[in-house]
Coordinates of C-alpha atoms in Angstrom, one line a residue:
Chain A
M1446 CA 47.7 -14.3 26.4
R1447 CA 44.2 -14.1 25.3
R1448 CA 43.5 -12.2 28.9
I1449 CA 46.2 -9.6 28.1
A1450 CA 45.1 -9.1 24.7
C1451 CA 41.5 -8.4 26.0
S1452 CA 43.0 -5.8 28.7
L1453 CA 44.8 -3.9 25.9
V1454 CA 41.7 -3.7 24.0
A1455 CA 40.1 -2.5 26.6
I1456 CA 42.7 0.1 27.6
V1457 CA 42.9 1.3 24.1
A1458 CA 39.0 1.8 23.8
L1459 CA 39.1 3.4 27.4
C1460 CA 41.6 5.5 25.8
S1461 CA 40.1 6.6 23.0
V1462 CA 37.2 7.7 24.8
I1463 CA 39.1 9.5 27.0
Y1464 CA 41.3 11.9 24.6
I1465 CA 40.0 12.3 21.4
P1466 CA 39.1 15.9 22.0
H1467 CA 35.8 17.3 21.3
A1468 CA 35.1 19.0 17.7
S1469 CA 33.3 21.9 19.2
G1470 CA 36.1 22.7 21.8
H1471 CA 33.1 23.9 24.4
A1472 CA 34.1 22.5 27.8
D1473 CA 30.7 21.7 28.7
D1474 CA 30.4 19.8 25.4
E1475 CA 33.0 17.2 26.3
A1476 CA 31.6 14.0 27.6
A1477 CA 32.7 12.3 30.7
P1478 CA 34.7 9.0 30.2
I1479 CA 33.0 5.6 29.9
F1480 CA 29.7 6.4 30.2
G1481 CA 29.9 9.1 27.2
I1482 CA 27.7 11.8 29.7
K1483 CA 27.8 15.4 28.5
I1484 CA 26.7 18.4 31.1
P1485 CA 22.6 18.6 30.9
P1486 CA 21.9 21.9 29.8
G1487 CA 20.3 24.1 32.6
Y1488 CA 20.7 21.2 35.1
R1489 CA 21.5 24.5 37.4
D1490 CA 17.5 25.3 37.2
W1491 CA 16.4 21.8 37.9
K1492 CA 13.8 21.3 41.0
L1493 CA 15.5 20.4 44.6
I1494 CA 15.5 16.9 45.6
S1495 CA 17.1 17.3 48.6
V1496 CA 20.3 18.3 50.1
A1497 CA 23.7 16.8 52.4
H1498 CA 26.4 17.2 54.2
E1499 CA 29.5 15.0 53.5
E1500 CA 32.5 15.4 56.0
G1501 CA 35.5 13.6 55.9
N1502 CA 38.0 14.1 52.7
L1503 CA 34.9 15.6 50.3
N1504 CA 33.9 18.1 53.3
D1505 CA 31.2 19.7 51.3
L1506 CA 27.7 20.9 51.2
R1507 CA 25.7 19.4 48.4
A1508 CA 22.2 20.0 46.3
L1509 CA 20.5 17.1 44.8
L1510 CA 18.7 18.2 41.8
G1511 CA 16.3 16.5 39.6
N1512 CA 14.9 16.8 35.6
D1513 CA 11.4 16.8 35.4
L1514 CA 11.2 12.7 35.2
A1515 CA 13.4 12.9 38.0
I1516 CA 11.4 14.9 39.9
K1517 CA 7.8 13.0 38.9
A1518 CA 9.5 9.8 39.6
Y1519 CA 10.3 11.0 43.4
R1520 CA 7.1 12.7 44.3
E1521 CA 5.2 9.6 43.3
G1522 CA 7.1 7.6 44.7
K1523 CA 7.8 5.3 41.8
L1524 CA 10.8 2.9 40.9
P1525 CA 12.4 2.3 39.2
F1526 CA 13.4 5.6 37.8
P1527 CA 12.2 5.8 34.2
D1528 CA 14.6 6.5 31.2
G1529 CA 15.7 9.8 30.8
T1530 CA 16.0 10.5 34.3
I1531 CA 19.2 12.6 35.3
I1532 CA 20.1 13.1 38.9
A1533 CA 22.7 16.1 39.2
R1534 CA 24.7 16.2 42.3
L1535 CA 26.2 19.6 43.5
A1536 CA 28.7 20.2 46.0
W1537 CA 30.4 23.3 47.5
S1538 CA 33.3 23.2 49.9
Y1539 CA 32.0 23.3 53.6
V1540 CA 33.1 27.1 54.5
P1541 CA 32.0 28.6 58.2
S1542 CA 30.2 32.0 57.7
E1543 CA 31.5 34.5 59.4
E1544 CA 28.7 37.1 58.7
N1545 CA 26.0 34.3 59.6
N1546 CA 27.8 33.6 62.7
K1547 CA 27.7 37.4 64.1
A1548 CA 24.3 37.6 63.6
F1549 CA 23.5 34.3 65.5
G1550 CA 26.2 35.4 68.3
R1551 CA 27.9 32.0 67.9
T1552 CA 29.7 30.1 65.7
Q1553 CA 27.2 27.5 64.0
S1554 CA 26.9 28.3 60.3
F1555 CA 28.4 26.5 57.4
V1556 CA 27.4 27.7 53.8
A1557 CA 28.1 26.8 50.6
G1558 CA 31.7 27.7 49.4
A1559 CA 33.5 27.1 46.1
V1560 CA 32.4 24.5 44.1
T1561 CA 34.2 21.0 44.2
N1562 CA 32.7 19.3 41.1
V1563 CA 29.2 18.4 39.9
Q1564 CA 28.2 14.8 39.0
F1565 CA 25.4 13.2 36.9
M1566 CA 23.1 9.7 37.0
V1567 CA 21.3 9.7 33.8
K1568 CA 19.3 6.6 33.3
D1569 CA 19.3 4.4 30.7
S1570 CA 17.9 0.8 31.3
K1571 CA 19.6 -0.2 28.0
K1572 CA 22.5 1.5 27.4
Y1573 CA 23.8 1.3 30.9
A1574 CA 22.4 -2.2 31.6
A1575 CA 25.5 -3.2 33.2
T1576 CA 25.5 -0.7 35.6
G1577 CA 22.1 -0.9 36.8
G1578 CA 20.6 1.1 34.0
W1579 CA 22.6 4.1 35.2
G1580 CA 25.3 6.0 33.5
F1581 CA 27.7 8.2 35.7
A1582 CA 29.7 11.3 35.1
Q1583 CA 31.7 13.9 37.1
F1584 CA 32.7 17.5 36.1
K1585 CA 35.1 19.8 37.3
D1586 CA 35.4 23.2 36.3
G1587 CA 32.8 22.3 33.2
K1588 CA 35.7 19.6 32.1
P1589 CA 35.0 15.7 32.7
D1590 CA 36.8 14.9 35.7
L1591 CA 39.4 12.0 34.8
T1592 CA 40.1 11.4 38.3
A1593 CA 36.6 10.3 39.1
A1594 CA 37.4 6.5 38.5
L1595 CA 33.8 6.3 37.3
K1596 CA 34.2 2.8 37.2
T1597 CA 33.9 2.9 41.0
C1598 CA 30.3 4.7 41.0
F1599 CA 28.2 1.6 40.6
P1600 CA 29.7 -0.7 43.0
C1601 CA 29.5 2.2 45.8
H1602 CA 25.7 2.5 44.7
E1603 CA 24.9 -1.1 44.4
P1604 CA 23.6 -1.3 48.2
A1605 CA 21.2 1.3 47.5
K1606 CA 19.4 -1.4 44.8
A1607 CA 16.1 -1.1 46.9
G1608 CA 15.9 2.5 45.5
D1609 CA 17.2 1.9 42.3
F1610 CA 20.9 2.6 43.2
V1611 CA 19.7 5.8 44.2
F1612 CA 20.9 6.9 47.7
T1613 CA 19.2 10.2 48.1
H1614 CA 15.5 10.4 49.3
Y1615 CA 13.3 13.0 48.3
A1616 CA 12.8 16.1 51.0
P1617 CA 9.9 17.4 51.2
Chain B
M339 CA -0.3 54.1 82.8
R340 CA -0.3 55.5 79.4
R341 CA 2.8 53.1 78.8
I342 CA 0.4 50.4 80.0
A343 CA -2.2 51.5 78.1
C344 CA -0.4 51.2 74.7
S345 CA 1.0 47.7 75.7
L346 CA -2.7 46.7 76.1
V347 CA -3.5 48.2 72.9
A348 CA -0.5 46.7 71.1
I349 CA -1.4 43.0 72.5
V350 CA -5.4 43.0 71.7
A351 CA -3.9 44.3 67.9
L352 CA -1.5 41.6 68.1
C353 CA -3.7 38.9 69.1
S354 CA -6.5 40.2 66.6
V355 CA -4.3 39.5 63.8
I356 CA -3.0 36.1 65.3
Y357 CA -6.2 34.8 66.3
I358 CA -9.0 35.7 63.8
P359 CA -9.2 32.2 61.4
H360 CA -9.2 32.7 57.9
A361 CA -12.5 32.1 56.0
S362 CA -11.1 29.3 53.5
G363 CA -9.9 27.2 56.7
H364 CA -7.0 25.9 54.5
A365 CA -4.0 25.6 56.3
D366 CA -2.0 27.0 53.1
D367 CA -4.2 30.2 53.1
E368 CA -3.6 31.2 56.7
A369 CA -1.4 34.5 56.8
A370 CA 1.3 34.9 58.9
P371 CA 1.1 37.2 61.7
I372 CA 2.6 40.8 61.3
F373 CA 3.5 41.1 57.8
G374 CA 0.4 39.1 56.2
I375 CA 2.5 36.6 54.3
K376 CA 0.9 33.2 52.9
I377 CA 2.5 30.3 51.9
P378 CA 3.5 31.0 48.0
P379 CA 1.8 28.7 45.7
G380 CA 4.6 26.4 44.2
Y381 CA 7.7 27.5 46.0
R382 CA 8.8 23.9 46.6
D383 CA 9.4 24.2 42.7
W384 CA 11.3 27.2 42.8
K385 CA 15.3 27.0 41.6
L386 CA 18.0 26.2 44.2
I387 CA 20.0 29.8 45.5
S388 CA 22.1 27.9 47.8
V389 CA 22.4 25.4 50.9
A390 CA 23.6 25.5 54.3
H391 CA 24.1 23.8 57.7
E392 CA 23.0 25.7 61.0
E393 CA 24.5 23.6 64.3
G394 CA 23.3 25.0 67.8
N395 CA 19.8 24.9 68.4
L396 CA 18.6 24.6 65.0
N397 CA 20.5 21.8 63.7
D398 CA 19.2 21.9 60.3
L399 CA 20.2 21.4 56.6
R400 CA 18.8 24.2 54.4
A401 CA 17.9 25.0 51.1
L402 CA 17.2 28.3 50.0
L403 CA 14.7 28.9 47.0
G404 CA 14.1 31.7 44.9
N405 CA 11.1 32.5 42.8
D406 CA 12.2 33.9 39.2
L407 CA 12.7 37.5 40.4
A408 CA 15.2 36.1 43.0
I409 CA 17.1 34.1 41.0
K410 CA 17.3 37.2 38.4
A411 CA 18.8 39.3 40.8
Y412 CA 20.8 36.9 42.3
R413 CA 22.6 35.7 38.8
E414 CA 22.7 39.2 37.6
G415 CA 24.2 40.5 40.7
K416 CA 21.7 43.3 41.0
L417 CA 20.6 44.9 44.1
P418 CA 18.5 46.0 46.1
F419 CA 15.9 42.8 45.0
P420 CA 13.2 44.1 43.1
D421 CA 9.6 44.1 44.8
G422 CA 7.9 41.0 44.0
T423 CA 11.1 38.9 44.7
I424 CA 10.7 36.0 47.1
I425 CA 13.1 33.9 48.9
A426 CA 11.9 30.6 50.5
R427 CA 14.4 28.9 53.5
L428 CA 13.6 25.3 53.8
A429 CA 14.9 23.6 56.5
W430 CA 14.9 20.2 57.6
S431 CA 16.7 18.3 60.9
Y432 CA 20.2 17.3 60.4
V433 CA 20.4 13.3 60.6
P434 CA 23.3 11.1 59.9
S435 CA 22.3 8.6 57.0
E436 CA 23.3 4.8 58.1
E437 CA 23.0 3.8 54.4
N438 CA 25.2 6.4 53.0
N439 CA 27.9 5.6 55.6
K440 CA 28.1 1.9 54.8
A441 CA 28.7 2.8 51.7
F442 CA 31.4 5.3 52.4
G443 CA 32.9 3.2 54.5
R444 CA 32.7 5.7 57.9
T445 CA 30.3 8.3 59.5
Q446 CA 30.6 11.2 57.4
S447 CA 27.1 11.7 55.9
F448 CA 24.2 13.9 57.0
V449 CA 21.3 14.1 55.6
A450 CA 18.1 16.0 55.4
G451 CA 15.6 14.5 57.8
A452 CA 11.9 16.0 59.2
V453 CA 11.1 19.5 58.0
T454 CA 11.5 21.8 60.9
N455 CA 10.0 24.9 59.3
V456 CA 10.0 26.9 56.4
Q457 CA 10.5 30.8 56.1
F458 CA 9.7 33.5 53.5
M459 CA 11.1 36.8 52.4
V460 CA 8.8 38.9 50.5
K461 CA 9.8 42.0 49.0
D462 CA 7.6 44.9 48.9
S463 CA 9.6 48.4 49.3
K464 CA 6.3 49.9 50.0
K465 CA 4.4 47.8 52.0
Y466 CA 7.1 46.9 54.1
A467 CA 9.5 50.0 54.0
A468 CA 9.6 50.0 58.1
T469 CA 11.9 46.8 57.7
G470 CA 14.2 47.3 54.8
G471 CA 11.3 46.5 52.0
W472 CA 11.1 42.8 53.7
G473 CA 8.2 41.0 54.9
F474 CA 9.1 37.9 57.0
A475 CA 7.0 35.1 57.6
Q476 CA 7.8 31.2 59.2
F477 CA 5.3 28.5 58.8
K478 CA 5.1 24.9 60.1
D479 CA 3.1 22.2 59.1
G480 CA 1.5 24.7 56.5
K481 CA 0.3 26.8 59.2
P482 CA 1.7 30.5 60.8
D483 CA 4.6 29.8 63.2
L484 CA 3.3 32.3 66.1
T485 CA 6.4 30.9 68.0
A486 CA 8.6 32.6 65.4
A487 CA 8.6 36.3 67.2
L488 CA 8.5 37.8 63.9
K489 CA 9.5 40.9 65.2
T490 CA 12.8 39.7 65.8
C491 CA 13.5 39.1 62.2
F492 CA 14.4 42.2 61.0
P493 CA 16.6 43.3 63.5
C494 CA 18.5 40.4 62.8
H495 CA 18.8 40.5 59.1
E496 CA 20.0 44.2 59.6
P497 CA 23.8 43.4 59.5
A498 CA 23.7 42.4 56.0
K499 CA 22.2 45.7 55.2
A500 CA 25.0 45.6 52.0
G501 CA 23.3 42.5 50.8
D502 CA 19.9 44.2 51.0
F503 CA 19.4 42.5 54.1
V504 CA 19.9 38.8 52.7
F505 CA 22.3 36.7 54.4
T506 CA 22.6 33.9 51.5
H507 CA 24.8 34.4 48.6
Y508 CA 24.2 32.4 45.5
A509 CA 25.9 28.8 45.1
P510 CA 27.0 28.8 41.4

């Protein structure tokens, strides 16, 4: 019975985080559930960490951008990342470019199509102590993406513990 | 005979551009042949335009970065790009990530490996009037890449005339 009660408390707490609308009404001000992360202003202007291509269900091209703390830590090779570090993962659908292929004379070029979603990892060693010091968030069309199952983020990132739970390496 | 003489003059002229060493001796100060372009300081800090994957012989992941003039023009959708625009194309070998694949539980992740080379397009409508207002350069390990056959850059970019000879579109 105690177990059920705890679960209910957890569900109510979770739902309250998810469903209470933000006063401002602006999509960009909405915080992602669980970790309470909002879209960091100006993140699209951040410096590039690296790029990647995910096949499979994701089938995207992605860029990792970092705020100044992230870039400094990457370039100095210092781990763990300091509190305040934010890493943004932008992703776009992986689409062939007819225009490029014509220029190359063969099918070989794949470019960024429509935005799929954007994710953030925010370092706060106290606030997010239970998840390696990182908070996780995903936004789609400027709104927190509730299907992201944010609880699965940290377990998936745990194998990267040696790199402070971050998979992406800096591309020089 | 006149034809041969002209070719020799062209070859000598080209060689003199290529082989006269730069006084400073610093690799980053060396200008690429033909267009005389040097590596723009701080280009690795520029904002992201987009990303791409080229298969075929190139087999790379690439990121396009732009200086402030480039980013402003892209975001405002204004063509042609103003003089002073510089677009940097960074590229890395396309390599599978074992670490990422383990986390995903399947082979699907490709990341940036070693740097292949870096290219620049520099807009100067007067200086480079004969090539659509753009100068082209490629560097490998900080040195002008003489194998780049820079004379082929513009003919290849000509089909993108509607986009001011730039293939890459801005990824939001």
